[in-house]
CSV table of C-alpha atoms in Angstrom, one decimal:
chain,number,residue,atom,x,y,z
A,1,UNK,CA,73.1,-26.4,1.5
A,2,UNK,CA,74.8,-27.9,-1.5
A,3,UNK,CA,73.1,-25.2,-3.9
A,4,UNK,CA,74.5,-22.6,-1.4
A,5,UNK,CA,77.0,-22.9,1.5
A,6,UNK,CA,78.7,-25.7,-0.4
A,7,UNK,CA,79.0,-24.1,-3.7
A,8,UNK,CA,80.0,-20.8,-1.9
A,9,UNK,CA,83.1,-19.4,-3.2
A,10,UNK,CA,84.6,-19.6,0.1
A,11,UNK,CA,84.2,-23.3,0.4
A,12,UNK,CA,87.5,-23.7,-1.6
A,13,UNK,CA,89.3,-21.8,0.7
A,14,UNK,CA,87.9,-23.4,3.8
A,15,UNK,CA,88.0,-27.1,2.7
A,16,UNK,CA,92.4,-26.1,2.4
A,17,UNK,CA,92.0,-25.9,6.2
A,18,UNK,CA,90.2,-29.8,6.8
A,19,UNK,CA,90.1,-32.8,4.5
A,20,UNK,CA,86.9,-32.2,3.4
A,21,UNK,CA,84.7,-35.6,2.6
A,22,UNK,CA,81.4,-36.4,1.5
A,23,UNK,CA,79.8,-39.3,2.5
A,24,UNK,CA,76.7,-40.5,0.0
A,25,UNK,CA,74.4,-43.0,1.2
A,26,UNK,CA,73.1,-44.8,-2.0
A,27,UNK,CA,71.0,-48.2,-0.9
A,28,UNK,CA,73.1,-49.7,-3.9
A,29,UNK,CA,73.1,-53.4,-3.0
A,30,UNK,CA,76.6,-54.3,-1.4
A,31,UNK,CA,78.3,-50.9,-1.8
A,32,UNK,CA,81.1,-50.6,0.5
A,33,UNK,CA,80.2,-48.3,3.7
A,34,UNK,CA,76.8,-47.4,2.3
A,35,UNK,CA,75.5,-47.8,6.2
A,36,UNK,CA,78.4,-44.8,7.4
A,37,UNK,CA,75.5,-42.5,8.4
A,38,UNK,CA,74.2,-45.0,11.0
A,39,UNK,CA,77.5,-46.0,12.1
A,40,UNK,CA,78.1,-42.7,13.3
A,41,UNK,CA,75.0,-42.3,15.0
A,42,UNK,CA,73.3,-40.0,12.8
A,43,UNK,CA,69.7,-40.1,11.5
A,44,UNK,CA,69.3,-37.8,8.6
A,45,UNK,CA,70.3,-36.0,5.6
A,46,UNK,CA,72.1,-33.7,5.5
A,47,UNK,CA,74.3,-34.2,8.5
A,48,UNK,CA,77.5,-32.2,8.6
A,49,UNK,CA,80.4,-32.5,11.2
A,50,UNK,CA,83.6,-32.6,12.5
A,51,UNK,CA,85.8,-36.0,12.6
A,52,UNK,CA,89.0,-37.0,13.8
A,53,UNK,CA,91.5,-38.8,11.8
A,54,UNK,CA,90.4,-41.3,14.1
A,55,UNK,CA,87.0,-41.0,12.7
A,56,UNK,CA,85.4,-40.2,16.1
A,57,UNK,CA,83.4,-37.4,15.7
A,58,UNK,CA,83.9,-34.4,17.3
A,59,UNK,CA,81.1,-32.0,16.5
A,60,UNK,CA,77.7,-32.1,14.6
A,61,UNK,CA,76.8,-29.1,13.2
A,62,UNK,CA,73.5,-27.4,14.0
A,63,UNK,CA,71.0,-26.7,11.0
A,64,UNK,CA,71.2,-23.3,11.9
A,65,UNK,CA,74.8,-22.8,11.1
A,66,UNK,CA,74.5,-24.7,8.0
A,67,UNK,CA,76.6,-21.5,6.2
A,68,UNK,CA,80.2,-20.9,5.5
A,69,UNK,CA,80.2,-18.3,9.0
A,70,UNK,CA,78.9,-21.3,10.7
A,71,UNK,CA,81.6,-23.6,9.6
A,72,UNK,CA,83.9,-21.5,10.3
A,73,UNK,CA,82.7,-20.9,13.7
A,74,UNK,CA,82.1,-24.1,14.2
A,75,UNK,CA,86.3,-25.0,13.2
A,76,UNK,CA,87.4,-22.5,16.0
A,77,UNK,CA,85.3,-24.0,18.7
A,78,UNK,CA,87.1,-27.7,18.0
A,79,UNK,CA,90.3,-26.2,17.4
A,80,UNK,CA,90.0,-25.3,20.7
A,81,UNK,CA,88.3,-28.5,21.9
A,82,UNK,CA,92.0,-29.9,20.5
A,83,UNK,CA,94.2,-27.3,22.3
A,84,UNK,CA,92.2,-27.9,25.6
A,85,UNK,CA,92.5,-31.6,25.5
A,86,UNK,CA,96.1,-31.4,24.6
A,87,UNK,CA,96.2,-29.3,27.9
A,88,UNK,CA,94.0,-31.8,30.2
A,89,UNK,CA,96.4,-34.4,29.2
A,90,UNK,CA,99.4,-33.0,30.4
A,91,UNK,CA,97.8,-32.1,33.8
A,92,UNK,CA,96.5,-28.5,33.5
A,93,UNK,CA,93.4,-28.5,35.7
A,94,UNK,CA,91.7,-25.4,35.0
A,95,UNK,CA,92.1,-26.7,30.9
A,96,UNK,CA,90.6,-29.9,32.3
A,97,UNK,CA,87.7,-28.3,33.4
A,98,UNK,CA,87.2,-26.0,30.5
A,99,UNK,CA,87.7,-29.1,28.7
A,100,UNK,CA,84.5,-30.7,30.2
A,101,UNK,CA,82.2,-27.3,29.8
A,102,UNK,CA,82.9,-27.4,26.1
A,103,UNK,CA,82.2,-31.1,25.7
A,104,UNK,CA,78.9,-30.7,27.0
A,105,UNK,CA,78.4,-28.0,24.5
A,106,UNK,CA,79.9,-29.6,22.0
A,107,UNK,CA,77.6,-32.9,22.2
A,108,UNK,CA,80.5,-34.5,22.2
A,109,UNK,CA,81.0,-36.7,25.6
A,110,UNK,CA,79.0,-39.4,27.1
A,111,UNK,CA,77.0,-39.4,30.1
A,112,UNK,CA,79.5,-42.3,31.6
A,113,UNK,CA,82.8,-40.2,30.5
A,114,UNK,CA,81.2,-36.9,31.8
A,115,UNK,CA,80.5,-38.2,35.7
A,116,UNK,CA,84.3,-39.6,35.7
A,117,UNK,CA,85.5,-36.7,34.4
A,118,UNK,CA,83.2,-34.4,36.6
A,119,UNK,CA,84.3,-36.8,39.9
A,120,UNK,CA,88.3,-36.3,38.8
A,121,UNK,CA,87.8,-32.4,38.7
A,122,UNK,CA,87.0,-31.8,42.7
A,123,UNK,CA,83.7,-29.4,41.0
A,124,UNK,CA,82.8,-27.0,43.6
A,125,UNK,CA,79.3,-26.6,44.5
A,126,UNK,CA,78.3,-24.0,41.5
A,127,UNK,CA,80.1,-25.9,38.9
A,128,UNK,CA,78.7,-29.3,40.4
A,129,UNK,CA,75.1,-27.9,39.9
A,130,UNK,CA,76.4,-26.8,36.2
A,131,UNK,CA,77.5,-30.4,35.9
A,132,UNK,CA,73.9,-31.5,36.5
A,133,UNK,CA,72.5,-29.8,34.3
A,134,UNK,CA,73.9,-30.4,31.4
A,135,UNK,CA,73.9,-34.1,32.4
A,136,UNK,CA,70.1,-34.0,32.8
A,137,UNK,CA,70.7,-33.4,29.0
A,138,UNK,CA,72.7,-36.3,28.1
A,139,UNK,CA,70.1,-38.9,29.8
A,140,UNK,CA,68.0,-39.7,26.2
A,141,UNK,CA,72.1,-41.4,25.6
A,142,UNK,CA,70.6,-44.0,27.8
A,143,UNK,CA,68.0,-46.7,28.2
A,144,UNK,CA,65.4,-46.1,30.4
A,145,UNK,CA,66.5,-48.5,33.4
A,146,UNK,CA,70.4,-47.0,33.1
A,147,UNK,CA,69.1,-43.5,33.1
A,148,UNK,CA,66.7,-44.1,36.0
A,149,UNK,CA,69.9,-45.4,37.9
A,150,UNK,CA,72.1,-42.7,36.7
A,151,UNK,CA,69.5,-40.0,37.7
A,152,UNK,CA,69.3,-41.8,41.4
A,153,UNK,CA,73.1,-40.9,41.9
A,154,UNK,CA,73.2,-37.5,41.1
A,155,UNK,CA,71.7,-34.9,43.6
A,156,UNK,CA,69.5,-32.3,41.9
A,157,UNK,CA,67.3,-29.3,43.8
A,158,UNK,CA,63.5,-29.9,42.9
A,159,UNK,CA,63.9,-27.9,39.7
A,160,UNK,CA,66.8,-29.6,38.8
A,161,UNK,CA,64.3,-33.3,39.1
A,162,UNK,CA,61.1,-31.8,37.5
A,163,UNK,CA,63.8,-30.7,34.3
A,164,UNK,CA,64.8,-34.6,34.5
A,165,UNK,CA,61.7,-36.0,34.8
A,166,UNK,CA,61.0,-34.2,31.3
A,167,UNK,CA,63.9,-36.0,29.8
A,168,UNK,CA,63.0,-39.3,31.1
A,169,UNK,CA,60.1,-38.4,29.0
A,170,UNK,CA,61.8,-37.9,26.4
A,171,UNK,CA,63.2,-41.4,26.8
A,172,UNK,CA,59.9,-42.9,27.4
A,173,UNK,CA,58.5,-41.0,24.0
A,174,UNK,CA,62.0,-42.4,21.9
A,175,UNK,CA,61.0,-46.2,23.3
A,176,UNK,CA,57.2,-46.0,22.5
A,177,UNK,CA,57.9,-44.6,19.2
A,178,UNK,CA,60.7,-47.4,18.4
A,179,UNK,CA,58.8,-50.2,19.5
A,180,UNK,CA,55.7,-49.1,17.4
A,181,UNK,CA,58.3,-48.7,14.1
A,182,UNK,CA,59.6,-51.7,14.8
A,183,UNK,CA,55.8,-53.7,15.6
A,184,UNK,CA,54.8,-52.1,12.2
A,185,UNK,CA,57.9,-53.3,10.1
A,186,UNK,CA,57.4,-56.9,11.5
A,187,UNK,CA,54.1,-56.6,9.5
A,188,UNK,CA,55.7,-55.4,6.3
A,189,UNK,CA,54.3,-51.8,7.0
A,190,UNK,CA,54.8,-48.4,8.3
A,191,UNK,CA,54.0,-47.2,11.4
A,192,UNK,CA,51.6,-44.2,12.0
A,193,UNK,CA,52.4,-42.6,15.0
A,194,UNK,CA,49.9,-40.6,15.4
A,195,UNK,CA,47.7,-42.5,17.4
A,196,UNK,CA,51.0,-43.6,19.2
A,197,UNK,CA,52.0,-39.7,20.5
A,198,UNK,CA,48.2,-39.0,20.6
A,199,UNK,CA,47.9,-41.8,23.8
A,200,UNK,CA,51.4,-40.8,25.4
A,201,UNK,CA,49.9,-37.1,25.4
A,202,UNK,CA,46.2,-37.8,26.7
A,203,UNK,CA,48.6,-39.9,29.5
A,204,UNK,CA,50.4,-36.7,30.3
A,205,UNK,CA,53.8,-37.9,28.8
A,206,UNK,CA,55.0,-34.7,27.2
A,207,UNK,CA,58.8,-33.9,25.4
A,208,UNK,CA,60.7,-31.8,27.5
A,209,UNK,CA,61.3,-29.7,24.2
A,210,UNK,CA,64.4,-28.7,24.6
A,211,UNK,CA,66.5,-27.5,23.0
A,212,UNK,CA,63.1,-26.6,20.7
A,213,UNK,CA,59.3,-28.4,20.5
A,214,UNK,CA,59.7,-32.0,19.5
A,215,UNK,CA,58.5,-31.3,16.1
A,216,UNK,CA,57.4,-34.9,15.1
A,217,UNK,CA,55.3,-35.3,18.3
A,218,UNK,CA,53.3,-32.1,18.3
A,219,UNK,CA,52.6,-32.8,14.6
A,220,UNK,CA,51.4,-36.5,15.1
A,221,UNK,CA,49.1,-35.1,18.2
A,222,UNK,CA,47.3,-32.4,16.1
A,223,UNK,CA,46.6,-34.4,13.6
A,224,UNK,CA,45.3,-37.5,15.4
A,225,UNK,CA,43.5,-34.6,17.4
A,226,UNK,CA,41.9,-33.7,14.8
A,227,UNK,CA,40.2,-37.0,13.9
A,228,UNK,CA,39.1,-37.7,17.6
A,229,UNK,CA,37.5,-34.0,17.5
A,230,UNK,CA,39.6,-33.1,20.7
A,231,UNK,CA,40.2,-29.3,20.4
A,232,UNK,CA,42.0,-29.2,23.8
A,233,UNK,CA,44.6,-31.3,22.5
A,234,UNK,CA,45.2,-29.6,18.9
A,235,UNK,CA,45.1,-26.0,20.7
A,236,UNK,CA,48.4,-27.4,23.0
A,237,UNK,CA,50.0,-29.2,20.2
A,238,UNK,CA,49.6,-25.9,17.9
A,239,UNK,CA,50.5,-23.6,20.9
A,240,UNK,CA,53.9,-25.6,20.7
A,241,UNK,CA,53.9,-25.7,16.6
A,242,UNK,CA,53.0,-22.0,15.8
A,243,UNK,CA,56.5,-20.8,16.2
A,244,UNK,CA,57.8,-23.1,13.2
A,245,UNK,CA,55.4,-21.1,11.5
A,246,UNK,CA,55.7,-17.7,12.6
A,247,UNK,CA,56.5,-15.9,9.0
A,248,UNK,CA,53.6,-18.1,7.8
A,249,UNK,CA,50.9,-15.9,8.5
A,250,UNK,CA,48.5,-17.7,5.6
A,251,UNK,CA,49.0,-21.2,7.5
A,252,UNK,CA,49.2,-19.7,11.2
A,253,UNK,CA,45.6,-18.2,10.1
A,254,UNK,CA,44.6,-21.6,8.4
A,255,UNK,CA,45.3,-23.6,11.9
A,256,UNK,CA,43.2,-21.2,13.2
A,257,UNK,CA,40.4,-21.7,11.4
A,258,UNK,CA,40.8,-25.6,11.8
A,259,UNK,CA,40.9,-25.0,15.5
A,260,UNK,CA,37.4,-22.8,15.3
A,261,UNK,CA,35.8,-25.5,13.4
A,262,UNK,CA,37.2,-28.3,15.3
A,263,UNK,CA,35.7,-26.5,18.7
A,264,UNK,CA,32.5,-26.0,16.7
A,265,UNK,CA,32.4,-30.0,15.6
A,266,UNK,CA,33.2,-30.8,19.5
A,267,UNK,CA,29.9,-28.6,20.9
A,268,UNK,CA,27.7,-30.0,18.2
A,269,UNK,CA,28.7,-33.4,19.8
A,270,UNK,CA,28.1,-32.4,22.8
A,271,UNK,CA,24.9,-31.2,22.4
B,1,UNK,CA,62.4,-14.2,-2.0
B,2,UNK,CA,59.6,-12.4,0.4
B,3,UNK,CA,59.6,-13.5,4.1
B,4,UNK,CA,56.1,-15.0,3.5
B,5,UNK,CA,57.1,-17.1,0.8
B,6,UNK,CA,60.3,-18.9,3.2
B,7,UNK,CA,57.8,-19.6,5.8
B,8,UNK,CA,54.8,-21.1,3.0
B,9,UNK,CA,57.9,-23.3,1.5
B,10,UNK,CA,58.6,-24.4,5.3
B,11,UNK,CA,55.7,-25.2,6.0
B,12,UNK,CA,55.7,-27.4,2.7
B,13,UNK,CA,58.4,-29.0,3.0
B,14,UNK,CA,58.5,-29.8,7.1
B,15,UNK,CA,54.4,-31.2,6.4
B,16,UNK,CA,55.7,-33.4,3.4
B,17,UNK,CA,58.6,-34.5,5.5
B,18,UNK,CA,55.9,-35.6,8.3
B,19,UNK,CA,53.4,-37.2,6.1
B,20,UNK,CA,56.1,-38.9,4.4
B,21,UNK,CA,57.2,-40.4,7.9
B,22,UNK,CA,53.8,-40.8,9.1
B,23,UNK,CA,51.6,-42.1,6.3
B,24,UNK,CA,51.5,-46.1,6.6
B,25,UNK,CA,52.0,-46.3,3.1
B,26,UNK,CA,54.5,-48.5,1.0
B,27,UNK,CA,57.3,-46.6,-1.0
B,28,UNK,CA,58.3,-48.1,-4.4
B,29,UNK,CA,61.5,-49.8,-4.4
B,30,UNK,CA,64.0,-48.8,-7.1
B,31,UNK,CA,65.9,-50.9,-9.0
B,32,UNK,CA,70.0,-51.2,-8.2
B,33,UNK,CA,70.4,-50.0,-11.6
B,34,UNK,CA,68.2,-46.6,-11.3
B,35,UNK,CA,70.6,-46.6,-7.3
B,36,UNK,CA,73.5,-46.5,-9.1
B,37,UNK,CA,72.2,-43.9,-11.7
B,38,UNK,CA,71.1,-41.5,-9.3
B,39,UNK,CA,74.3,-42.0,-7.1
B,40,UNK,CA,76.6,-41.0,-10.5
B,41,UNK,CA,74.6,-38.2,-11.1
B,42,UNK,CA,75.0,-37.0,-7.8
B,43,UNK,CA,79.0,-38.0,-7.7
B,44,UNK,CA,79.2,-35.5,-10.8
B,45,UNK,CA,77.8,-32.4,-8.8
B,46,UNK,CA,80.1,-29.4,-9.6
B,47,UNK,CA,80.7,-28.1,-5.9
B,48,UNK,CA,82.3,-31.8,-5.2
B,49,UNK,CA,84.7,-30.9,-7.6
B,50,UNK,CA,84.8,-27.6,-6.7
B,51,UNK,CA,85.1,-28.3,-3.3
B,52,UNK,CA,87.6,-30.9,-3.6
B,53,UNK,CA,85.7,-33.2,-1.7
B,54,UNK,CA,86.7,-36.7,-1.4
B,55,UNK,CA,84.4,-39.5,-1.5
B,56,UNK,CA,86.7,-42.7,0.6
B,57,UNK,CA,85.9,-42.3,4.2
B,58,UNK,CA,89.0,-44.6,4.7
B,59,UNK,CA,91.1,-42.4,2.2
B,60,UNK,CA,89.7,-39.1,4.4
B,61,UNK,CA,90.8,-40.0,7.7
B,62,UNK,CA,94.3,-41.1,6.6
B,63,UNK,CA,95.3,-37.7,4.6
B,64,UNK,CA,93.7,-35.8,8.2
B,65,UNK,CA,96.1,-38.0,9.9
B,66,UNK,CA,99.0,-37.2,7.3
B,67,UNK,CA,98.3,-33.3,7.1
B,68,UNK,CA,97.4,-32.9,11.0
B,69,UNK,CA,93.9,-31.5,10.3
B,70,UNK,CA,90.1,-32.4,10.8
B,71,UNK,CA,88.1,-34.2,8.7
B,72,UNK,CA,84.7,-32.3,7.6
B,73,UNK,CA,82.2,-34.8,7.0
B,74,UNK,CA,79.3,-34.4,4.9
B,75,UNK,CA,76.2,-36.6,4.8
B,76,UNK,CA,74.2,-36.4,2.4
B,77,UNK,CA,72.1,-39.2,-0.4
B,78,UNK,CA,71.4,-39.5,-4.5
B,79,UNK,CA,68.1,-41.7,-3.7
B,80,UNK,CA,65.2,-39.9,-3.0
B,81,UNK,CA,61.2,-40.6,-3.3
């Protein structure tokens, strides 16, 4: 990004529009605000986004739309996340509820302010449904016991639960993974998850892969496949990995032949 | 650059990325000297000039107040392994 969309001619005329400011995380000993990534709630490099002069942040920008189009595009949609809560706050309903549907699409609401703004909005049954589902979304914002009690209070249709039940997955996946991170820097070492998605997969606990396959687990369960000659499991993990690789047709053919071979090893054992 | 090459770098880099998160393997810690050079060298990028991109978080947020705009955040790091 820095080699392209940031040294893009058009940058200049784009950053007149914002205060533009980058944030470097160093590890230098004691430097002031090295730790700003993590005290936004982001994860990894590079992370681009939308602030208020509060410093609350407003919108992260996808990966995809890592270009000067997409911050562009990505301006306009805040601008009018600004206009609309402008609105809200004097009393316009119908902004109000605009106001909620660009939130949720925005990433920028939490599951707590999205039911009391949903309840204060008198949803009809359509838009309540809508509400749902993008609140199924926001569940993996919660611990496991707050989202189990959050879930009980909302009233989904079966699809609507089986799509949660995915999520709470998701949440189940997050915790596992922590704890073994964690387990593994209390003995001075790094944790290899592999073994760690492998067992949550061979127990049926699968990512609900939205809004794409969880690229970390699908990885860690074809490998660890791999080494426990399990060709059933490195087929599904690959089935959910080949798209990553779709212009790679020398790899795509590569996992292929790893997956013929690994069926081959698996009927010699057999036998 | 041909199609197949973007997907073979992909492919690279997203299976470095994982084995660099998934091997249980110690990184080599760098000294707060070699920190400090790699952060300098990264503060003296030409698009952050070019971009007139300001580096105090505090400083940021007060001129967005003062001007009425947004600030754009970037995140980004001089260490690397």
């Amino acid at each position: 990004m820095e080699g392209r969309a940031l040294s893009d001619d058009g940058i200049v005329a784009f950053n007149a529009t914002v205060v533009p400011f980058v944030h470097i995380t160093t590890r230098i000993p004691g430097k002031k605000r090295d730790g700003l990534l993590k005290e936004k709630g982001f994860t990894g490099f590079p992370t681009i986004c939308f602030m208020n002069p509060q410093g609350d942040v407003l919108y992260k920008i996808a990966g995809t739309d890592r270009t000067l189009e997409g911050f562009q595009r990505a301006k306009r949609r805040v601008d009018e996340f600004l206009t609309l809560s402008r609105k809200a706050a004097a009393g316009d309903r119908d902004a109000a509820k605009r106001l909620l549907w660009l939130r949720f699409e925005l990433g920028n609401i939490t599951f707590a302010d999205a039911t009391a703004l949903a309840a204060s909005l008198d949803l009809n049954e359509a838009e309540t449904r809508r509400c749902n589902d993008r609140l199924i979304e926001l569940l993996p914002q919660l611990d496991m016991d707050e989202a189990r009690k959050r879930l009980a209070g909302l009233a989904l249709d079966a699809a609507q639960q089986q799509r949660a039940a995915r999520f709470i997955a998701d949440i189940r996946i997050r915790d596992t993974c922590r704890a073994a991170r964690e387990s593994a820097r209390e003995n001075g070492q790094r944790a290899d998850l592999r073994p760690v998605f492998y067992r949550l997969f061979k127990d049926g606990v699968l990512p609900s892969d939205e809004p794409r396959a969880d690229f970390l687990y699908w990885s860690a369960v074809m490998q660890a496949a791999e080494g426990a000659i399990d060709p059933e499991a490195f087929a599904a993990a690959w089935r959910k990995l080949a798209p990553f690789y779709a212009k790679n047709e020398s790899y795509t053919e590569l996992m292929r032949k790893r997956l013929s071979a690994l069926r081959a090893k698996a009927a010699a054992e057999k036998r | 650059m041909r199609p197949n090459s973007i997907g073979l770098i992909f492919a690279l880099i997203a299976g470095a990325a994982w084995a660099g998160a998934q091997q249980p393997k110690q990184r080599p810690e760098k000294s707060p000297e070699e920190f400090t050079r790699l952060f300098e060298e990264k503060s003296a990028k030409p698009w952050i000039r070019k971009g007139a991109w300001l580096t105090d978080f505090d400083e940021a947020c007060a001129q967005a107040k003062k001007q009425g705009k947004l600030v754009f955040a970037y995140f980004t790091r001089s260490y690397a392994y």
